[in-house]
Coordinates of C-alpha atoms in Angstrom, one line a residue:
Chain A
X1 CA 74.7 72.4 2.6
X2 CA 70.8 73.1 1.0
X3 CA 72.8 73.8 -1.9
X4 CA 74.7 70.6 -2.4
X5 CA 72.3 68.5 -1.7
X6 CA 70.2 70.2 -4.6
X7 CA 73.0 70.3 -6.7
X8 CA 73.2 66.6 -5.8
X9 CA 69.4 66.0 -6.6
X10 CA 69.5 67.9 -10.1
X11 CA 72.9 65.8 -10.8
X12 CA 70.5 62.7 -10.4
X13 CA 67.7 64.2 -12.0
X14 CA 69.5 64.7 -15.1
X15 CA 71.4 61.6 -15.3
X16 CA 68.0 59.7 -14.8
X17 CA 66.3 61.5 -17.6
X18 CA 68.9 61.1 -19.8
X19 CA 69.0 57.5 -19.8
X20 CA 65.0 58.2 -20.2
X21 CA 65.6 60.2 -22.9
X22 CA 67.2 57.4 -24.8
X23 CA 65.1 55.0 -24.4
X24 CA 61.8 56.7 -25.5
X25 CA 63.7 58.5 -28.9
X26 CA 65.2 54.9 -29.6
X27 CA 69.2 55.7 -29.0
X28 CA 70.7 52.8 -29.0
X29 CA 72.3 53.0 -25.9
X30 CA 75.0 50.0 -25.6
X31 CA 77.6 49.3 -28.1
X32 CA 77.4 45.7 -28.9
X33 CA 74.6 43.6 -29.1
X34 CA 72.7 42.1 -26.8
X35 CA 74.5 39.4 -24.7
X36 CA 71.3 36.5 -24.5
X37 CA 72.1 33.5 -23.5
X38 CA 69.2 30.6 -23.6
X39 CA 70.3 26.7 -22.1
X40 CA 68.7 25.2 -25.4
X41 CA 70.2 27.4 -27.8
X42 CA 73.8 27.0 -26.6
X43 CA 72.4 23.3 -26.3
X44 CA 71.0 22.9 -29.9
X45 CA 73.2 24.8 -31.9
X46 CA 76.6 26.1 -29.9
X47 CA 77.2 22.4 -29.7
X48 CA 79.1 22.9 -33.0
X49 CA 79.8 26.9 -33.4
X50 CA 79.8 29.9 -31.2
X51 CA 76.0 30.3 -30.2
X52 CA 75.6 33.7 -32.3
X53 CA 73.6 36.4 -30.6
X54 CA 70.3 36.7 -32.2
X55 CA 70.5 40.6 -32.5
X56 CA 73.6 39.3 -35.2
X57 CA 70.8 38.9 -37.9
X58 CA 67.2 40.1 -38.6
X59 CA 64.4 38.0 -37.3
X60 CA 63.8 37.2 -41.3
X61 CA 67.0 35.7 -41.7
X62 CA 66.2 33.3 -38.2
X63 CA 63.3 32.5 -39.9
X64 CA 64.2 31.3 -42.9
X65 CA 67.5 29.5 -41.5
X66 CA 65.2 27.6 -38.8
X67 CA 63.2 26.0 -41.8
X68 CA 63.6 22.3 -41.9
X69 CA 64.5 22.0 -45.1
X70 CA 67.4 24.8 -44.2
X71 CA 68.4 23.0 -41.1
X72 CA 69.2 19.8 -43.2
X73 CA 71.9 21.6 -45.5
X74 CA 72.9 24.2 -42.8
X75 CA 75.9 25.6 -44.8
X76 CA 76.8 21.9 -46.2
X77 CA 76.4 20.3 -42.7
X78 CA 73.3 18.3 -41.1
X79 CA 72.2 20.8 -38.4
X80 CA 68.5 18.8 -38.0
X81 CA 66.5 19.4 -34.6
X82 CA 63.7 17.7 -33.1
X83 CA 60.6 20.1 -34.0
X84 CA 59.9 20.8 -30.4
X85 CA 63.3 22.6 -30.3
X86 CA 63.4 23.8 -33.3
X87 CA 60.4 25.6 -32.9
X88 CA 61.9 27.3 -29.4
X89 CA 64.9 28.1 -31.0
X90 CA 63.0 29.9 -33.7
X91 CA 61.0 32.0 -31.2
X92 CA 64.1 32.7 -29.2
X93 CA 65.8 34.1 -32.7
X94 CA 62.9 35.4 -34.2
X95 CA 61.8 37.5 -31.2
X96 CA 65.5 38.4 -30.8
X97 CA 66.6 39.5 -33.9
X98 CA 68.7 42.9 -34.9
X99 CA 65.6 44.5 -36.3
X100 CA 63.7 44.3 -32.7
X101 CA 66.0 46.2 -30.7
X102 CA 66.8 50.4 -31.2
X103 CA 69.4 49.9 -28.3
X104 CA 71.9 48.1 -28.9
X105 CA 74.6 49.6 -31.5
X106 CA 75.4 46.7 -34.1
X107 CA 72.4 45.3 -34.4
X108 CA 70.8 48.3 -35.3
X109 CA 74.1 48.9 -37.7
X110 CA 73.7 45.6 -39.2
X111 CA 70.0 45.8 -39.7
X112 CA 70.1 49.2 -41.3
X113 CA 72.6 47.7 -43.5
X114 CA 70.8 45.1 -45.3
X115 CA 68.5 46.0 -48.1
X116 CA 64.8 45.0 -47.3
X117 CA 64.2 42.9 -49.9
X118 CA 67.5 40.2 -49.2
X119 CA 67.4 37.9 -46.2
X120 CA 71.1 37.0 -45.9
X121 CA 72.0 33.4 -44.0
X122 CA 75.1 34.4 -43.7
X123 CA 76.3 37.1 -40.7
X124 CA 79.1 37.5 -42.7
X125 CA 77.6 38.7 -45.8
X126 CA 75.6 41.5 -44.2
X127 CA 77.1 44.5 -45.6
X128 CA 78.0 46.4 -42.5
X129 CA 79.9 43.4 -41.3
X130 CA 81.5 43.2 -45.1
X131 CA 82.8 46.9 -44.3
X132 CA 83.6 46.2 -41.4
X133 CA 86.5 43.0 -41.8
X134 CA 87.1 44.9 -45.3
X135 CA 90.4 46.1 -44.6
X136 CA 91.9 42.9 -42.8
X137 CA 94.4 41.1 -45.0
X138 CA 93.8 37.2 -45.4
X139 CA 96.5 36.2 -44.1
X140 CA 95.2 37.3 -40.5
X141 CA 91.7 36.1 -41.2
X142 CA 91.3 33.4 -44.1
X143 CA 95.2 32.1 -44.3
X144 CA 95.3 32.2 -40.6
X145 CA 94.9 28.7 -39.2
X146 CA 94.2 29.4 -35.9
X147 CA 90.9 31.5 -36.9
X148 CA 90.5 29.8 -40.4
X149 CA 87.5 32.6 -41.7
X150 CA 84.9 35.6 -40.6
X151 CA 82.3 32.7 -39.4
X152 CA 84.7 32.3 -35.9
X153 CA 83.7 35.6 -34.3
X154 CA 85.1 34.4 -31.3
X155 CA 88.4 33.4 -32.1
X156 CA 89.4 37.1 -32.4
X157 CA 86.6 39.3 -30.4
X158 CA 87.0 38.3 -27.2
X159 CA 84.2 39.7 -25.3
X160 CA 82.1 38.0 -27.8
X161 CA 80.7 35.4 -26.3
X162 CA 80.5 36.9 -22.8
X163 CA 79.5 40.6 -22.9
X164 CA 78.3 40.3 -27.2
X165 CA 81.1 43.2 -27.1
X166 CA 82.6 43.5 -31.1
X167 CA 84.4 46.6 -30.3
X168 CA 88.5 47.6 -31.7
X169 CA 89.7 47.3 -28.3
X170 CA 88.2 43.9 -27.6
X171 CA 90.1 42.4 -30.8
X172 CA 92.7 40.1 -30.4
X173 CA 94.2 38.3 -33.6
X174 CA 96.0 34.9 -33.0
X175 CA 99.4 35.3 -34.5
X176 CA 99.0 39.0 -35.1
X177 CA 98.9 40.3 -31.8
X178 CA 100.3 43.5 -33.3
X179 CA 97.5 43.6 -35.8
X180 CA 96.7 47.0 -35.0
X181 CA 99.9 48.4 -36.1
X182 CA 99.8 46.3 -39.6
X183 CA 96.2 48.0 -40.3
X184 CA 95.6 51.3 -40.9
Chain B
X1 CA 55.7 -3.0 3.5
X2 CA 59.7 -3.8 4.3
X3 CA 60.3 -5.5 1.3
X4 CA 58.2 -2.9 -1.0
X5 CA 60.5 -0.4 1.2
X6 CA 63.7 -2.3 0.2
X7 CA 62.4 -2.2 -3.5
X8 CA 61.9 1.5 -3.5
X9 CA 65.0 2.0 -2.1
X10 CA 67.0 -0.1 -5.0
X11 CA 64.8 1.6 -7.6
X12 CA 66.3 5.3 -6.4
X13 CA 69.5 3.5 -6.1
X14 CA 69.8 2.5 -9.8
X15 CA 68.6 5.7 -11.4
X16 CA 71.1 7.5 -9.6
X17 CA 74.0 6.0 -11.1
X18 CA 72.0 5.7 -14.7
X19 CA 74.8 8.1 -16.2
X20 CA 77.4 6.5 -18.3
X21 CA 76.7 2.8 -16.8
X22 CA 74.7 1.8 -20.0
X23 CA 71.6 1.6 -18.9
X24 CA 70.9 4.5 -21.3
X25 CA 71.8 2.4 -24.4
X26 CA 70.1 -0.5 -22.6
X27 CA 67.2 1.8 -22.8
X28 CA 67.9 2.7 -26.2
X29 CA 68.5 -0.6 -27.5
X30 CA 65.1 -2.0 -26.3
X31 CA 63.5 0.5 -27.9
X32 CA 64.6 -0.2 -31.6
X33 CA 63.7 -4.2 -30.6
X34 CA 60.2 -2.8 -29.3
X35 CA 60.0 -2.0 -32.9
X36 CA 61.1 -5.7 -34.3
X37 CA 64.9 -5.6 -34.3
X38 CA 66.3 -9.0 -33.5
X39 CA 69.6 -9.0 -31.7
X40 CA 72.2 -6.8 -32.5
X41 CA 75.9 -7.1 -33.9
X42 CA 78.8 -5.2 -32.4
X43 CA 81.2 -6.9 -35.1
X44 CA 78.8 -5.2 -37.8
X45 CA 78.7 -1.9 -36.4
X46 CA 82.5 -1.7 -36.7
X47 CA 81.8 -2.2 -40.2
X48 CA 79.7 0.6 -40.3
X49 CA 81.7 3.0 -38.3
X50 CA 85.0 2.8 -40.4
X51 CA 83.2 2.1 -43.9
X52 CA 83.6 5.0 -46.4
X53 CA 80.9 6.3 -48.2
X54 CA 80.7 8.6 -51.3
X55 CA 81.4 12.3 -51.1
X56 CA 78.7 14.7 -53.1
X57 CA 81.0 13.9 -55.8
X58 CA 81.6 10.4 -56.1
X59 CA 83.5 8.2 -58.8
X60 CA 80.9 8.4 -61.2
X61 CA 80.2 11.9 -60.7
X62 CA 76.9 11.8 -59.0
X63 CA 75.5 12.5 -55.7
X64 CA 74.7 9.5 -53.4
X65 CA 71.7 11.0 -51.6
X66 CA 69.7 13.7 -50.3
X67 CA 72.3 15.4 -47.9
X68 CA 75.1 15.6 -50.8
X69 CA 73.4 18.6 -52.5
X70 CA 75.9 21.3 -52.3
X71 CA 79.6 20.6 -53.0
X72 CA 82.4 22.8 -51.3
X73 CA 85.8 22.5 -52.7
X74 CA 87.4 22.1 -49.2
X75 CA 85.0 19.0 -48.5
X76 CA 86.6 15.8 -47.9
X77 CA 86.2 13.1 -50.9
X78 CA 84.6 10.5 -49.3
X79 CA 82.7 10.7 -45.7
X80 CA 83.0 8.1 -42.4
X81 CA 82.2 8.3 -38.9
X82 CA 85.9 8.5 -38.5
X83 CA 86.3 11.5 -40.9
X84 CA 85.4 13.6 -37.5
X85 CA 85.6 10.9 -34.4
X86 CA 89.2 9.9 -35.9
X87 CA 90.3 6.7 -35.9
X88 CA 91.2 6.0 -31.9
X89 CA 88.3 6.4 -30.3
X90 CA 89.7 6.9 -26.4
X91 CA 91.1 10.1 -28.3
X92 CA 89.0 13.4 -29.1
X93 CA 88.0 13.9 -32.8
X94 CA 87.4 17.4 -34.8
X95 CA 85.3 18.4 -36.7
X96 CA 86.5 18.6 -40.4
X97 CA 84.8 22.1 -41.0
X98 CA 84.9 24.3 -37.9
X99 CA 87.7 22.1 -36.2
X100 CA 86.2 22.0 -33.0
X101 CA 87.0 19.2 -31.1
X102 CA 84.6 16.3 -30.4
X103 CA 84.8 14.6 -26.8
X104 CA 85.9 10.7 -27.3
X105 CA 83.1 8.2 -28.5
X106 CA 85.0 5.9 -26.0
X107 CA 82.2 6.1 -22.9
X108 CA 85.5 5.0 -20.4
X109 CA 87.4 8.1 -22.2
X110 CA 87.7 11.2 -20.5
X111 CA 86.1 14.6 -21.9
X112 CA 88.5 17.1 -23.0
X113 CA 85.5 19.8 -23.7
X114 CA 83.7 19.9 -20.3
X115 CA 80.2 21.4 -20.4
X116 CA 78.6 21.4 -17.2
X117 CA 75.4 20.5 -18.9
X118 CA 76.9 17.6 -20.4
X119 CA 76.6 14.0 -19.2
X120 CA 79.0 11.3 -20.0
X121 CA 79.1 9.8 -23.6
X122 CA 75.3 7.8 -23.9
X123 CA 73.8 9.1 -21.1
X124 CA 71.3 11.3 -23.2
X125 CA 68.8 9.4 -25.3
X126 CA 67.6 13.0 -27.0
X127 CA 70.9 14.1 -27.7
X128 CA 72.2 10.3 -28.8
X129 CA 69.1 10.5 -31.3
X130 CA 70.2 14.0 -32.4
X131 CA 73.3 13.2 -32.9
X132 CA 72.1 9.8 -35.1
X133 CA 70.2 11.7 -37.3
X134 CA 72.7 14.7 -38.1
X135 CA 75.4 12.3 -38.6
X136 CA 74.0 9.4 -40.6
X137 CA 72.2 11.9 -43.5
X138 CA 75.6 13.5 -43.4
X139 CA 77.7 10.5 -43.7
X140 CA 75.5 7.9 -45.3
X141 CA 73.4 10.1 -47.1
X142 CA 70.3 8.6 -45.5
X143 CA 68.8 8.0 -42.0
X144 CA 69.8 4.7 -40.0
X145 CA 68.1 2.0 -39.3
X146 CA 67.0 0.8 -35.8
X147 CA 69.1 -2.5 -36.2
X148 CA 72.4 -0.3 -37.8
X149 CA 71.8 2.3 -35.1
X150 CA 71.5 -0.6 -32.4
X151 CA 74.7 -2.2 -34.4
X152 CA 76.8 1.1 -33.6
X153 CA 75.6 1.5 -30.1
X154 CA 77.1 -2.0 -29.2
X155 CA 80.6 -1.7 -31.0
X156 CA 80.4 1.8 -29.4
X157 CA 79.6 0.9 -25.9
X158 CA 82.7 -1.4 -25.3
X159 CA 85.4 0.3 -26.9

């Protein structure tokens, strides 16, 4: 019995200083990226597009998207806020960003990706998330009207929104259910 | 003291139904005359919301205004209200880039995309402000007026 129970306490022990253990050497610990959700932000800007996480990009890359001058040509569209919300939005992102987090997996992939000197607008041009659509042919992605390009995370990961979950076994191509047969 | 009572009591009772009755346009609309608009014209705001206006690249090859900087070859030629709201307003419009769908201008119109957060259509002077100044630099290439915003608001209101 005096055994178990120690066996029991030692079990706990270690599981407990595991979890420690990753969290003061850095480890990133869960696989996607972290799942925030702020009322503004989905307010502000998930009016129009899938309210990307804020561990998607490096803070330097929120910054320089939340400038006025960026929000008035936001990738060809007017995306202007009131400067008392854009300046929460750009704290939210800012303090949020991939390069301010060792524990979640892609954000710390996608950071460690980009060379310091670029500040890329674009999720989709970060170099880890180039690699990783690489191999998907356009005709499931690009030529696929029912995603229509990489921009529309959601339309295929679909723990995206939810959980901030990118992983294999959360994908789900419309028209290609059988996608992972057709890639290698 | 009963008739202040009686006042109170309407007071609470009207800015409980303030949503989607009008009385945020109302609101709206006194505010643009608070800054010397005269009346305004629902016949001209139809005008506005179905004239077309020049795409980044227009006839004569050059760009209307400050929001037509960057040209994408998938952009549509020229740009109206209707080139996202569509042309029946009671119906949902989508957006020509991303495709998502807009909830009907029509404020009798039922949403299609329900957001708990979301009021009816004009219910949110921030967000009808917002909304005016995204979509005028984008379409007109410039920000509207009190009067042509007022103008919209009352072609908009009945439809």
């Amino acid at each position: 019995m005096l055994k178990k129970i120690f066996a029991l306490l030692l079990l706990v022990f270690l599981q407990s200083s595991w979890a420690f253990a990753h969290d003061i050497f850095g480890f990133p610990r869960h696989r996607g990226v972290e799942p925030l959700v702020d009322k503004k932000y989905e307010s502000s800007c998930g009016e129009c597009h899938f309210a990307y996480q804020p561990g998607l990009l490096p803070s330097r890359s929120w910054a320089k998207m939340m400038r006025p001058e960026q929000l008035e040509d936001h990738f060809g569209e007017n995306a202007e806020l009131a400067e008392k919300e854009r300046l929460y939005i750009l704290k939210f992102l800012t303090e949020n960003g991939a390069d301010k987090t060792w524990h979640y997996k892609r954000s710390v992939k996608i950071n460690q990706s980009i060379p310091e000197n670029v500040t890329p607008l674009r999720i989709t041009e970060t170099p880890y998330i180039k690699k990783k659509h690489m191999e998907i042919p356009r005709r499931m992605i690009q030529d696929n009207k029912k995603v229509r390009g990489l921009s529309y995370c959601n339309k295929c990961h679909t723990e995206a929104v939810s959980k901030g979950q990118f992983s294999r076994t959360n994908v789900d191509i419309p028209n290609f259910r059988n996608w992972d047969d057709l890639i290698d | 003291m009963y008739k202040m009572m009686l006042f109170a009591v309407m007071l609470l009772g009207t800015s409980a139904v303030q949503a989607g009755d009008g009385t945020v346009i109302d609101e709206v609309l006194a505010g643009y005359q608070a800054e010397g608009v005269g009346s305004f014209s629902a016949e001209h705001g139809k005008e506005m919301w179905i004239a077309k206006h020049e795409g980044p690249l227009g006839l004569d090859g050059n760009p209307s205004g400050e929001a037509f900087k960057i040209r994408r070859d998938d952009e549509p030629r020229s740009r109206s209200c209707q080139t996202c709201h569509g042309t029946d307003l009671s119906l949902p419009g989508k957006h020509w880039r991303t495709g998502k769908l807009i909830n009907p201008m029509s404020p009798k119109a039922k949403p299609v995309e329900v957001d708990e957060d979301d009021g009816p259509r004009f219910s949110d002077k921030a967000k009808i402000e917002k909304w005016f100044l995204r979509n005028c630099k984008w379409t007109v290439g410039r920000e509207c007026t009190g009067q042509e915003k007022g103008d919209l608001l009352s072609f908009l209101r009945n439809q």
